Coordinates of C-alpha atoms (C1' of nucleotides) in Angstrom, one line a residue:
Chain L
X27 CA -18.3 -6.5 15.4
X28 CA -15.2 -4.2 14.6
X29 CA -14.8 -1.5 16.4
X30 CA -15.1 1.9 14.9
X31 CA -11.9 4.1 16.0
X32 CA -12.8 6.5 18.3
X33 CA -9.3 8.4 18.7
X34 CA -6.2 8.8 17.7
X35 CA -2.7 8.8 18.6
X36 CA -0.6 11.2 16.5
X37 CA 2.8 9.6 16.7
X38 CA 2.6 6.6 15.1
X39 CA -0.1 7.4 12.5
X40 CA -2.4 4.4 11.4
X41 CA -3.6 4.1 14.3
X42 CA -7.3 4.2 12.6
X43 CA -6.1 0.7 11.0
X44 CA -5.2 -0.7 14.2
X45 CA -7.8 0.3 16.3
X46 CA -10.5 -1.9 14.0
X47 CA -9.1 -5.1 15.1
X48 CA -10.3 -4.5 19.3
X49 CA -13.8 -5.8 20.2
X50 CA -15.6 -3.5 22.2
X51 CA -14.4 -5.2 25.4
X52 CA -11.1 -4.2 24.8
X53 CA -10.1 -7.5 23.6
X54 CA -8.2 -8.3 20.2
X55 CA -9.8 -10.2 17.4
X56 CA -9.4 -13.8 17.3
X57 CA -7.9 -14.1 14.5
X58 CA -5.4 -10.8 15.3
X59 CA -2.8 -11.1 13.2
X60 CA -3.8 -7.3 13.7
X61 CA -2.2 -5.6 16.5
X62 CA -3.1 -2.5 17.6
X63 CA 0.6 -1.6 18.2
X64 CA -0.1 2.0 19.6
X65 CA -1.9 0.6 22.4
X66 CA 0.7 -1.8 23.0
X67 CA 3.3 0.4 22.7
X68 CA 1.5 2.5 25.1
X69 CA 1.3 -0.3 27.4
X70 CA 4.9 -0.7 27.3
X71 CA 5.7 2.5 28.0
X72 CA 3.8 2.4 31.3
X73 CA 4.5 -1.1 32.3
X74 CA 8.6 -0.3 31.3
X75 CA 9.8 -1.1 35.0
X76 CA 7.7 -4.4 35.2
X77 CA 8.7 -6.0 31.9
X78 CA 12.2 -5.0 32.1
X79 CA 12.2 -6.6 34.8
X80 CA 10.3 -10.2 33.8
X81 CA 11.7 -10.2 30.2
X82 CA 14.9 -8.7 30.7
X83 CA 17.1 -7.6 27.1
X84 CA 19.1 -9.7 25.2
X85 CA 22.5 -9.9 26.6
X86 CA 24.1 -7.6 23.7
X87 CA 21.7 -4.9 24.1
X88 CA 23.6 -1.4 24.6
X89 CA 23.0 2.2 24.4
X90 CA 24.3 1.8 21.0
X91 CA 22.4 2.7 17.7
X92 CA 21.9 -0.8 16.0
X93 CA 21.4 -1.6 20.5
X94 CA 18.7 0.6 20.4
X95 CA 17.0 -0.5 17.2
X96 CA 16.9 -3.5 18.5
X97 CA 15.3 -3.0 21.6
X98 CA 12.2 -1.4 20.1
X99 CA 9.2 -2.7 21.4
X100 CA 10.9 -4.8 24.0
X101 CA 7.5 -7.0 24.1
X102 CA 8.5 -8.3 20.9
X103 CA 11.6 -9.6 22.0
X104 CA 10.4 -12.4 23.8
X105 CA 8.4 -13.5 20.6
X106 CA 11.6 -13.2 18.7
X107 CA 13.4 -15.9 20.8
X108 CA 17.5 -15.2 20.4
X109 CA 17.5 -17.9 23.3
X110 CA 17.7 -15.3 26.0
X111 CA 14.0 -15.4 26.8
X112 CA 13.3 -18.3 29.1
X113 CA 9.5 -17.9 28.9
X114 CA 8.9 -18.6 25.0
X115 CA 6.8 -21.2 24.0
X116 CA 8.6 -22.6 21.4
X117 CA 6.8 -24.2 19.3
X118 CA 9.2 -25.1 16.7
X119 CA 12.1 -28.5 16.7
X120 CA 15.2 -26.2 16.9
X121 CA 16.6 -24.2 19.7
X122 CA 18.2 -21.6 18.1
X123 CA 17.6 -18.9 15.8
X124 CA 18.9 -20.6 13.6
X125 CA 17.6 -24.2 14.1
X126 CA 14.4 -22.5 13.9
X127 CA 14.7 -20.9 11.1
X128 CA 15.9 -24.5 9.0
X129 CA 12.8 -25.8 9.9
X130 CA 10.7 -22.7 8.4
X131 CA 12.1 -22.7 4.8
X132 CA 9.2 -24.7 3.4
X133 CA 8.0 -21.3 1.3
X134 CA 4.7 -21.3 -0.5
X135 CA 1.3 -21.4 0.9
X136 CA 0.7 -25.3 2.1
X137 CA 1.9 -25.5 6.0
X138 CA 4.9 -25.1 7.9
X139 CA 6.3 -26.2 11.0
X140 CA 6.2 -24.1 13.7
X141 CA 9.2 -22.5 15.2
X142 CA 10.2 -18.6 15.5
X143 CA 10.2 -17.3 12.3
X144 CA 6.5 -17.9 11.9
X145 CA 4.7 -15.3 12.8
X146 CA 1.6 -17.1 14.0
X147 CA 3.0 -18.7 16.6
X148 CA 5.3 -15.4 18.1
X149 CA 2.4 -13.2 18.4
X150 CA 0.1 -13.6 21.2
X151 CA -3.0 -12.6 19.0
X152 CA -2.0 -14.1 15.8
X153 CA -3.7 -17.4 15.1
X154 CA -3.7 -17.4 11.4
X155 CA -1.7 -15.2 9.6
X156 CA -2.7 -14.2 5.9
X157 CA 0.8 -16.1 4.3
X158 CA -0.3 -15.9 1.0
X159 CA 0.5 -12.5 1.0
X160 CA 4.0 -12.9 2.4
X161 CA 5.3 -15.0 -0.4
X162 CA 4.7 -13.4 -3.7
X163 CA 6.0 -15.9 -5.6
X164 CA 8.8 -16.5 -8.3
X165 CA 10.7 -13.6 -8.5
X166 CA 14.9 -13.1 -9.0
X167 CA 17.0 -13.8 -6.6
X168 CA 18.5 -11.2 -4.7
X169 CA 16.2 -8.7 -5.9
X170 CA 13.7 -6.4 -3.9
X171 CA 11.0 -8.0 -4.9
X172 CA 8.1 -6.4 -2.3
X173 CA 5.2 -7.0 -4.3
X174 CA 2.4 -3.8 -3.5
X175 CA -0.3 -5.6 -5.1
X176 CA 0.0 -8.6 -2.6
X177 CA 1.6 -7.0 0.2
X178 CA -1.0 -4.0 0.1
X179 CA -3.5 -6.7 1.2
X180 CA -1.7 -6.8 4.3
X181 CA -2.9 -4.2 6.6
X182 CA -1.0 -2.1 8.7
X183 CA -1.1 -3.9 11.9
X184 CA 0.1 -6.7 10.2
X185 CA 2.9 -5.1 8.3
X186 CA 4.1 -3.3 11.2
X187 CA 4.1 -6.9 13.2
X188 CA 6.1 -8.4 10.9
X189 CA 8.3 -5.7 9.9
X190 CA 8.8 -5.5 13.7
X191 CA 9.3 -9.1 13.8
X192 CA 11.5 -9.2 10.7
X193 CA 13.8 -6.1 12.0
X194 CA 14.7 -7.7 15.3
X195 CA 15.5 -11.0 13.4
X196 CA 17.4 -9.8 11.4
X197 CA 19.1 -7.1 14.1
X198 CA 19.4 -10.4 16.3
X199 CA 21.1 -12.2 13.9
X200 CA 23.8 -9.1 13.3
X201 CA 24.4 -8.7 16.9
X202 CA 24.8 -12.0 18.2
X203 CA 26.5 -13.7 15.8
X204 CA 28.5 -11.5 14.2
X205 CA 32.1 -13.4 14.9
X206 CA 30.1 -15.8 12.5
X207 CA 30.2 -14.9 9.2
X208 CA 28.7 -18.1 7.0
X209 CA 26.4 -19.1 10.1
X210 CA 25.3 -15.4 10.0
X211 CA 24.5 -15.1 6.1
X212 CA 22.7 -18.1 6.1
X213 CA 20.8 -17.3 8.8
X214 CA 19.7 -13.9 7.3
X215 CA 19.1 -15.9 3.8
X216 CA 17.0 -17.9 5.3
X217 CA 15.1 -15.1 8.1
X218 CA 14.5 -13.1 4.6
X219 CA 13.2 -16.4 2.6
X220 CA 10.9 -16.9 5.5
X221 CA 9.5 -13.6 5.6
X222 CA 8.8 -13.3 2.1
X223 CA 11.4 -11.0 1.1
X224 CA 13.3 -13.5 -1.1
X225 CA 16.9 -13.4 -0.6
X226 CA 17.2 -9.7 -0.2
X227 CA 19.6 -9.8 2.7
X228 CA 20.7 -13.2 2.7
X229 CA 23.4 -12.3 -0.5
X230 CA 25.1 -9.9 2.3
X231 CA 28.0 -11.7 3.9
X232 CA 27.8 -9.7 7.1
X233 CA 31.6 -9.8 8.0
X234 CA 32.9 -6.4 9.1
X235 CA 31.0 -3.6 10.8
X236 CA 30.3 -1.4 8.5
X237 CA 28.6 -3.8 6.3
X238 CA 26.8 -4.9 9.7
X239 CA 25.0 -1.6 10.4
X240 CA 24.5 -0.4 7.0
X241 CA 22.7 -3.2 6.2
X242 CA 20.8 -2.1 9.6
X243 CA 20.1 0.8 7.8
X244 CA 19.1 -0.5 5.3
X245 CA 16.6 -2.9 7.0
X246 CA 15.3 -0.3 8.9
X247 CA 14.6 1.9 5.5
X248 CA 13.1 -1.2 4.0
X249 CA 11.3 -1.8 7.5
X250 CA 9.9 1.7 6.8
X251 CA 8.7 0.9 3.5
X252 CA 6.8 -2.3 4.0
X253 CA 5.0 -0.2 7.0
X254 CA 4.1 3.1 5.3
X255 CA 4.1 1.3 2.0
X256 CA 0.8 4.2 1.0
X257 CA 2.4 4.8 -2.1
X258 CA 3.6 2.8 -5.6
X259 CA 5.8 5.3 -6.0
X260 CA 7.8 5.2 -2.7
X261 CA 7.7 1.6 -3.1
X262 CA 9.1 2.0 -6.6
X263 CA 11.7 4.1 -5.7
X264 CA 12.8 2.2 -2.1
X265 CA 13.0 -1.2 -4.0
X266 CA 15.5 0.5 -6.8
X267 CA 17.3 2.1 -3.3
X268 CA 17.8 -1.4 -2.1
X269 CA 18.7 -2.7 -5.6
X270 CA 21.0 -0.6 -5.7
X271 CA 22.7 -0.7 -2.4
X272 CA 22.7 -4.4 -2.7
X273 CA 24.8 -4.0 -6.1
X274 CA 27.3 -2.3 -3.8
X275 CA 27.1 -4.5 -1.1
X276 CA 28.6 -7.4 -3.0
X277 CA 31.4 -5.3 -4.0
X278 CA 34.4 -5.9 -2.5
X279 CA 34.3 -3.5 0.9
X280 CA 37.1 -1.7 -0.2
X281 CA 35.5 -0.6 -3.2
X282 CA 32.5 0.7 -1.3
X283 CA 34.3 2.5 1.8
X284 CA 35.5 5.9 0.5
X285 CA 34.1 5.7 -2.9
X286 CA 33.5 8.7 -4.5
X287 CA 30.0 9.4 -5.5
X288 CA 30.0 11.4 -8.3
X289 CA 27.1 10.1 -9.6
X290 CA 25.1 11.2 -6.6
X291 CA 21.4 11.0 -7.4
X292 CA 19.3 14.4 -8.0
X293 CA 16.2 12.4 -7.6
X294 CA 16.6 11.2 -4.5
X295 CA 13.7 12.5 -2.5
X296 CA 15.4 14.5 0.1
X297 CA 12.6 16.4 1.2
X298 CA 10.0 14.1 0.4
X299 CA 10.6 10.5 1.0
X300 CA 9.3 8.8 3.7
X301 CA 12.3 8.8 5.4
X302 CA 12.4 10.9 7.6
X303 CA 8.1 10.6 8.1
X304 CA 8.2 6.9 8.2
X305 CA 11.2 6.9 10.7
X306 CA 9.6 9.4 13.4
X307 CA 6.0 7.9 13.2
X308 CA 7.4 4.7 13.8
X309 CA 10.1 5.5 16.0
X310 CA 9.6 4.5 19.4
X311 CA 10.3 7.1 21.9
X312 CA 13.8 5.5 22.9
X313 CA 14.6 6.1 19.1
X314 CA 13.8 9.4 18.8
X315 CA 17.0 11.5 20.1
X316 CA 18.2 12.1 16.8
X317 CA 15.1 13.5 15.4
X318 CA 16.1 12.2 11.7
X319 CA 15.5 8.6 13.4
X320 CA 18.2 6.0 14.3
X321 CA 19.6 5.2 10.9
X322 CA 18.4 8.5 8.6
X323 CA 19.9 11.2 7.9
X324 CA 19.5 13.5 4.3
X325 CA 21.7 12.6 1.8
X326 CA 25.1 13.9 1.0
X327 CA 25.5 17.0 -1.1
X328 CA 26.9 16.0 -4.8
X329 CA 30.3 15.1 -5.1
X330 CA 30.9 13.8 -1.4
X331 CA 31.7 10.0 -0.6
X332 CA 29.2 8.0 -0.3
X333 CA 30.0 6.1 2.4
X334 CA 31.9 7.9 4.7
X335 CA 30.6 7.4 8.1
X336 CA 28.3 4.2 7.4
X337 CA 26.4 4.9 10.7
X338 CA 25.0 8.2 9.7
X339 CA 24.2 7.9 6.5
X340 CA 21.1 7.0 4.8
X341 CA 20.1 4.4 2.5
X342 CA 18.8 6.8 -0.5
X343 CA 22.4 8.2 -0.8
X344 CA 23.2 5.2 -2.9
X345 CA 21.3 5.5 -6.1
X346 CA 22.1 6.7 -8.8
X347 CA 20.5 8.0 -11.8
X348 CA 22.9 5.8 -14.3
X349 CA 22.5 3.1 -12.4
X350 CA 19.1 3.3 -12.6
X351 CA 19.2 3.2 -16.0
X352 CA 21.2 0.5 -15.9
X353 CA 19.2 -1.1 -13.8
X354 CA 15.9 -0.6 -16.1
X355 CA 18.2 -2.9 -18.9
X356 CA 19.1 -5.7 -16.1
X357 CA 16.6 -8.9 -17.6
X358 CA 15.1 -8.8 -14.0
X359 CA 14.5 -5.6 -13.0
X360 CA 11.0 -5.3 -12.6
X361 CA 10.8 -1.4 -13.5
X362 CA 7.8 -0.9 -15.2
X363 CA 8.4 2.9 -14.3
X364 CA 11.5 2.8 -16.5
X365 CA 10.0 0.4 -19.3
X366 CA 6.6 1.5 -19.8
X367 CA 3.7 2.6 -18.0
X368 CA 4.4 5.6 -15.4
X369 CA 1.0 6.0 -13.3
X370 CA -0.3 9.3 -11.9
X371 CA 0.5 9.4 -8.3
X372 CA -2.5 9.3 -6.3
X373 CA -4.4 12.1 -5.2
X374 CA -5.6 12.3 -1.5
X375 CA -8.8 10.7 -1.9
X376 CA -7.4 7.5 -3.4
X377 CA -4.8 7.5 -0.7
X378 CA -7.7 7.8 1.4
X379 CA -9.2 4.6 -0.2
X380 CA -5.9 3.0 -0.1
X381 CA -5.6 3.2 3.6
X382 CA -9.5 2.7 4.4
X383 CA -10.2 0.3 1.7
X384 CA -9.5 -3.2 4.0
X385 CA -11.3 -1.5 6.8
X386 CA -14.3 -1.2 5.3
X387 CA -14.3 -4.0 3.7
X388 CA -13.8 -5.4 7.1
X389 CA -16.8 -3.8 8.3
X390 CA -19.0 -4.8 5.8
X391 CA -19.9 -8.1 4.0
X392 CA -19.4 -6.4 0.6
X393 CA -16.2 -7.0 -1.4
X394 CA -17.1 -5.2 -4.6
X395 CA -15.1 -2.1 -4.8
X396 CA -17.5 0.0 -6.5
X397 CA -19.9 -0.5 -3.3
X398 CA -16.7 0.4 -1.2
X399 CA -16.0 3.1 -3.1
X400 CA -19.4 4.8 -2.4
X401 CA -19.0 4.0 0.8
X402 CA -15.2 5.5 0.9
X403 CA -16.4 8.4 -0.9
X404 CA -19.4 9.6 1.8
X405 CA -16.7 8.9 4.6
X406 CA -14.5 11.1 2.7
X407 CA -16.7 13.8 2.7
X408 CA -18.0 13.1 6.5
X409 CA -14.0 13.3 7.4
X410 CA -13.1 16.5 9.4
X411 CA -10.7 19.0 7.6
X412 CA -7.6 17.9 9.8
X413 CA -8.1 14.2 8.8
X414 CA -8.1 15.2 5.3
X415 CA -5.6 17.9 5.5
X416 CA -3.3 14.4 6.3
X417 CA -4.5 12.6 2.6
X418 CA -3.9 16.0 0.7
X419 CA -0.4 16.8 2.2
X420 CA 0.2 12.9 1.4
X421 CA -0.9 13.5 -1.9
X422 CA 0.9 16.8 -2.6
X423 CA 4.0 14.8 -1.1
X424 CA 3.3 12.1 -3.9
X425 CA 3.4 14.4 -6.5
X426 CA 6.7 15.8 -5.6
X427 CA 8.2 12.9 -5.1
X428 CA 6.7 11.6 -9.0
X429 CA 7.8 15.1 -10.4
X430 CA 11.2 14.8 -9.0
X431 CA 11.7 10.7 -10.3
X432 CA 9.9 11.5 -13.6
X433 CA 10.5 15.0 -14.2
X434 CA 9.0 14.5 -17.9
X435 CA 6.4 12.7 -17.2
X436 CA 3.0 14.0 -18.1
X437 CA -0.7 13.0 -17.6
X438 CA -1.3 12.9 -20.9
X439 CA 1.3 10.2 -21.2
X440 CA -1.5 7.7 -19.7
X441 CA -3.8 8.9 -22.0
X442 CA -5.1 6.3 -24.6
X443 CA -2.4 4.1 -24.4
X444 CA -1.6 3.2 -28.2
X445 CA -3.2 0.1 -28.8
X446 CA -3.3 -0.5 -24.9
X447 CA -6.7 -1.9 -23.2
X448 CA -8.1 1.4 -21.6
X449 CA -10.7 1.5 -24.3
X450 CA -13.1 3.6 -21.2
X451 CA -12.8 6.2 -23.5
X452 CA -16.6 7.3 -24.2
X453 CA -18.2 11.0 -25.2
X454 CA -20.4 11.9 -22.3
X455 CA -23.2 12.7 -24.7
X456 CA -22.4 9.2 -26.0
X457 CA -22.0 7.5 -23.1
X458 CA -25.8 9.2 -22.3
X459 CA -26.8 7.7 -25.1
X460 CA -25.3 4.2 -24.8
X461 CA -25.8 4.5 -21.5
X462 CA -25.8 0.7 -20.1
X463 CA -27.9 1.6 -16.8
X464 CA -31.5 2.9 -18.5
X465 CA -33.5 0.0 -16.4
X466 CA -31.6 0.8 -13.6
X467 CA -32.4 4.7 -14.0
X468 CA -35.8 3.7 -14.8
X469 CA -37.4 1.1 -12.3
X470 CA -34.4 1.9 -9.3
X471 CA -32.4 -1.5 -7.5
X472 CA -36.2 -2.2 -6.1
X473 CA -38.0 -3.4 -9.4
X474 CA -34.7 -5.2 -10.9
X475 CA -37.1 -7.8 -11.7
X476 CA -38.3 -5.7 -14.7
X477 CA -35.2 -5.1 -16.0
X478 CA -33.8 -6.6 -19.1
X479 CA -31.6 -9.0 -18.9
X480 CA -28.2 -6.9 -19.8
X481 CA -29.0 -4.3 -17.8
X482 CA -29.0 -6.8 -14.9
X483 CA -25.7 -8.2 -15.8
X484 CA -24.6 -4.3 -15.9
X485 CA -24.5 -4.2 -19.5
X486 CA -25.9 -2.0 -22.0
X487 CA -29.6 -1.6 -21.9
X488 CA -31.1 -3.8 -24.8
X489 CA -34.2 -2.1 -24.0
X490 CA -34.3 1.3 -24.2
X491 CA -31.9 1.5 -27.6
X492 CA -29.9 4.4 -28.7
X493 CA -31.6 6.9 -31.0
X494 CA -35.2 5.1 -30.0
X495 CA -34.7 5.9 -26.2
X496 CA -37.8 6.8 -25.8
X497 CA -39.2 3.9 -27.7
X498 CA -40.4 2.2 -24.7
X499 CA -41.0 5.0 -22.9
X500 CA -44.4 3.7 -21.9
X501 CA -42.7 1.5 -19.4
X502 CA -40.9 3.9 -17.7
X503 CA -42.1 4.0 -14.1
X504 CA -44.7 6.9 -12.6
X505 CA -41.6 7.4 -10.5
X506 CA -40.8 11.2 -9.3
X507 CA -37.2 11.0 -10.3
X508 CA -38.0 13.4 -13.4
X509 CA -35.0 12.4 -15.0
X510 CA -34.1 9.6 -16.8
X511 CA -30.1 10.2 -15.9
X512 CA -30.5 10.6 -12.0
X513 CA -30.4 7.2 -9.9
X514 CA -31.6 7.4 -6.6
X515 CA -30.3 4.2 -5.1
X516 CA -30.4 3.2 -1.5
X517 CA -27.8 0.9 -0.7
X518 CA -27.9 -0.9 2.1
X519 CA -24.4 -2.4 2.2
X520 CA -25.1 -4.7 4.8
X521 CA -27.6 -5.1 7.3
X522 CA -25.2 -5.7 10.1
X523 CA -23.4 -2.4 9.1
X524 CA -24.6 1.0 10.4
X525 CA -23.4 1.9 6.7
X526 CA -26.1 3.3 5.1
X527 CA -25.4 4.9 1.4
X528 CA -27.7 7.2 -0.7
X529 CA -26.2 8.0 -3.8
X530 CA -27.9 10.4 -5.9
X531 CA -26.8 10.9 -10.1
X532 CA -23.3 9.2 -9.1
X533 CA -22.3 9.8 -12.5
X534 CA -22.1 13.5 -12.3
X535 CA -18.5 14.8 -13.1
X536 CA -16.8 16.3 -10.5
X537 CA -14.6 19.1 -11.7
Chain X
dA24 C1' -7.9 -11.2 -20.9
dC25 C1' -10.5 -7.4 -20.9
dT26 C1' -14.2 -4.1 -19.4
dC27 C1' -17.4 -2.1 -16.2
dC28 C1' -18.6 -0.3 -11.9
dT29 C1' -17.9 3.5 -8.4
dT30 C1' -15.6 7.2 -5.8
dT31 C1' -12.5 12.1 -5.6
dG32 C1' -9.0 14.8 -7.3
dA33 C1' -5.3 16.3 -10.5
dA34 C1' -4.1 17.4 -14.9
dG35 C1' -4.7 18.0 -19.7
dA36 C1' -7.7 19.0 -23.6
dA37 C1' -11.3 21.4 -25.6
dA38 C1' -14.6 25.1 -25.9
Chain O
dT4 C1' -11.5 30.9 -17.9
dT5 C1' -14.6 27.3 -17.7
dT6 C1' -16.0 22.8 -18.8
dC7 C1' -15.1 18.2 -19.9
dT8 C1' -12.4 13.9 -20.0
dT9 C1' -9.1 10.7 -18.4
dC10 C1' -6.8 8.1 -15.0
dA11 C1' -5.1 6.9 -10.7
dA12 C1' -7.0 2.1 -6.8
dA13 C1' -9.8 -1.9 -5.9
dG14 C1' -11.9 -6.5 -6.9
dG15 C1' -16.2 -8.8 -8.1
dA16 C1' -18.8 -9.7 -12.1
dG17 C1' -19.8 -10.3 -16.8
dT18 C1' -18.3 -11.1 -21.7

DNA sequence: ACTCCTTTGAAGAAA
DNA sequence: TTTCTTCAAAGGAGT
């Protein structure tokens, strides 16, 4: 049985997600494609002398920046074989990187041969990764196509495995085979196809340094995202980021070094991206000098160059309000944001839910939301003020990041969608008196047996009718609720779960 | 394909 | 100013 977590570890954040996946003994789930990275990173930390010493660094490693990146969490580097590590167990045909890597481009969700770029067989816990949520399918080429509603399924151990996994790739590949400039594309091509991230770096043609270690940057911003990935919006606004940068990345380099950026962005996030956040919770300690994170900085003041000292400056710096509206008429762009629909950000409880949904869902056998959600919402209430001091400076975060992208957008916006489904739209009074759950009010979960036949298929009550409500009033159960709109219902989510929820007149408004 | 369920909180509309 | 309504997320279930 999961374990509850019992602590936390402020540096890294998420560490509730992680510490799920330990039995009680300490050991990690069989099928741990969740690692509780905190503890391991502690364990590096204190075993440092004694791995450096059995897994020594690849070769290139230096005190440099894209060095140092690179050498974060050093356990991982023998999983990501560069063909320095003697002890891998490779379990793939090639013996390169690269060889690998030809052997792992079978996308899609039947199997794949084994070799480095699959993550089941270079972490020591993982014995069945969840692919189908790595590969979201069709999408265009060369396009950020990071799919939340997939990729959210993924919880945070696993995204920080594999963005860990996909960031030394990647940083391998830039480092050691640099004076290779086809070998080194196609390699990242492919390292990107295999980690489900389409061709989002492959279309760089890694030739000259500053293209090297801006597209560091850029992995390591995207790295970010995929791990802290708590919000659409971020996610919105990171993929148009690496849209973006990608557009200039096929330029010719002279026409990136130097150039003038007039069109510098006002809604870039500068105080409120996840940046900076993202970079310092995940930045091991080796990374944390510059407190801005290896590859982050805030973004130039209008009317600066862009690109002036590639090393220092941050991804963000790159977009550009005109491009995104260019962007929003590109056939491919998948910017629903720009076309249509803007959503609400989310407040702090449904960041809450967001983050704690798969967790309780891994506790319990249930799957259907609206039990989690009870569930969700009595843990809410049970969480201490510091925990959900966390979810409402998330939240108030959120909304300044949404005001800032869509400075006209309004709430009302959403509302009634012309013609649009969201049809919820229902009169309280008229919702009381259509009110699909009368059995269920009436006889309670225990006498279901008694109710009629839509009410049990949680439609609207056949039985007791609007306007003759009462007309069958004689069957209303010598119960002590006293009213007909209060439900008392015990839910026992699951008998194997200490969760236990009592829900009284859920459908009171909460204003 | 669409709606409902279920939660909390934010924002807008209505009283 | 207060109260009410809608919509954010999730995914199973029913129509």
């Amino acid at each position: 049985m999961p374990q509850l977590p019992t602590n936390s570890t402020e540096d890294l954040g998420a560490v509730d997600e992680m510490k799920e996946y330990k039995h009680e003994d300490g050991e990690e789930t069989e099928n741990g494609t969740h690692l509780d990275l905190v503890n391991d990173i502690k364990s590096d930390l204190i075993k440092k002398e004694t791995e450096n010493s059995e897994n020594p660094k690849p070769s290139g490693a230096s005190s440099a920046p894209i060095a140092q990146l690179m050498s974060f969490p050093d356990r991982y580097s023998k999983h990501l074989n560069t063909g320095v590590h003697s002890g891998y167990p490779r379990g793939g045909p090639g013996h390169t990187p690269q060889e690998d890597i030809k052997h792992n481009l079978h996308r899609g969700h039947g199997p794949r041969p084994a070799g480095i770029f699959h993550p089941a067989h270079h972490h020591p816990y993982a014995t069945a990764p969840p692919y189908q949520y790595m590969y979201p399918g069709n999408k265009p080429e060369g396009r950020f196509h990071f799919e939340p509603p997939i990729w959210k399924k993924c919880m945070y151990g696993e995204r920080k495995e594999y963005g860990f996994l996909f960031f030394r790739t990647v940083s391998s590949t830039f480092q050691t085979d640099c004076n290779d400039s086809q070998t080194n594309a196609k390699t990242i091509n492919e390292c990107t196809r295999s980690f489900g991230l389409g061709s989002l770096f492959g279309s760089l043609s890694p030739q000259c340094d500053v293209r090297q270690t801006y597209s560091l940057q850029l992995i390591w911003e995207l790295v970010n995202v995929l791990f802290w990935s708590w919000s659409r919006t971020l996610l919105d606004f990171y993929g148009r980021v690496i849209d973006e940068i990608f557009l200039k990345l096929r330029q010719p380099h002279s026409s990136i070094i130097g150039q003038p950026s007039s069109q510098y962005p006002p809604s870039y996030p500068s105080q409120v991206g996840p940046t900076s956040a993202g970079i310092q919770r995940l930045s091991h300690p080796t990374l944390t000098a510059d407190p801005r994170g290896p590859v982050c900085c805030p973004p130039p003041p209008p009317n600066q160059t862009v690109i002036r000292t590639p090393a220092t400056c941050g991804a963000g710096s790159l977009l550009t309000s005109q491009s995104i509206s260019a962007m929003a008429d590109h056939p491919g762009m998948d910017l629903a944001h720009l076309k249509g629909h803007i959503k609400k950000p989310l407040n702090a409880f449904m960041l809450y839910m967001k983050d704690m949904r798969s967790k309780v869902v891994s506790e319990c056998t249930l799957k259907e939301s609206a039990a989690i959600n009870q569930i969700l919402g009595k843990r809410w209430h049970a969480l201490d003020r510091q925990e959900q001091a966390k979810y409402y400076e998330m939240a108030r975060k959120e909304r300044a990041l949404h005001m800032q992208l869509y400075p006209g957008w309004s709430a009302r916006d959403n509302y009634a969608q012309q013609g649009k489904k969201k049809k919820r739209k229902r009169d309280k009074s008229q919702a009381e008196i259509t009110n699909p759950k009368k059995c269920r009010a009436r006889y309670g979960l225990d006498r279901q047996h008694e109710w009629c036949k839509p009410c049990r298929r949680k439609k609207k009550c056949i039985r007791f009718l609007a306007g003759g409500a009462d007309q069958d009033l004689s069957l209303s159960p010598p119960d002590n609720t006293g009213s007909l709109e209060s439900e008392n219902i015990d839910t026992n989510v699951d008998s194997n779960s200490p969760v236990m929820i009592t829900t009284t007149n859920s459908t009171t408004p909460t204003s």
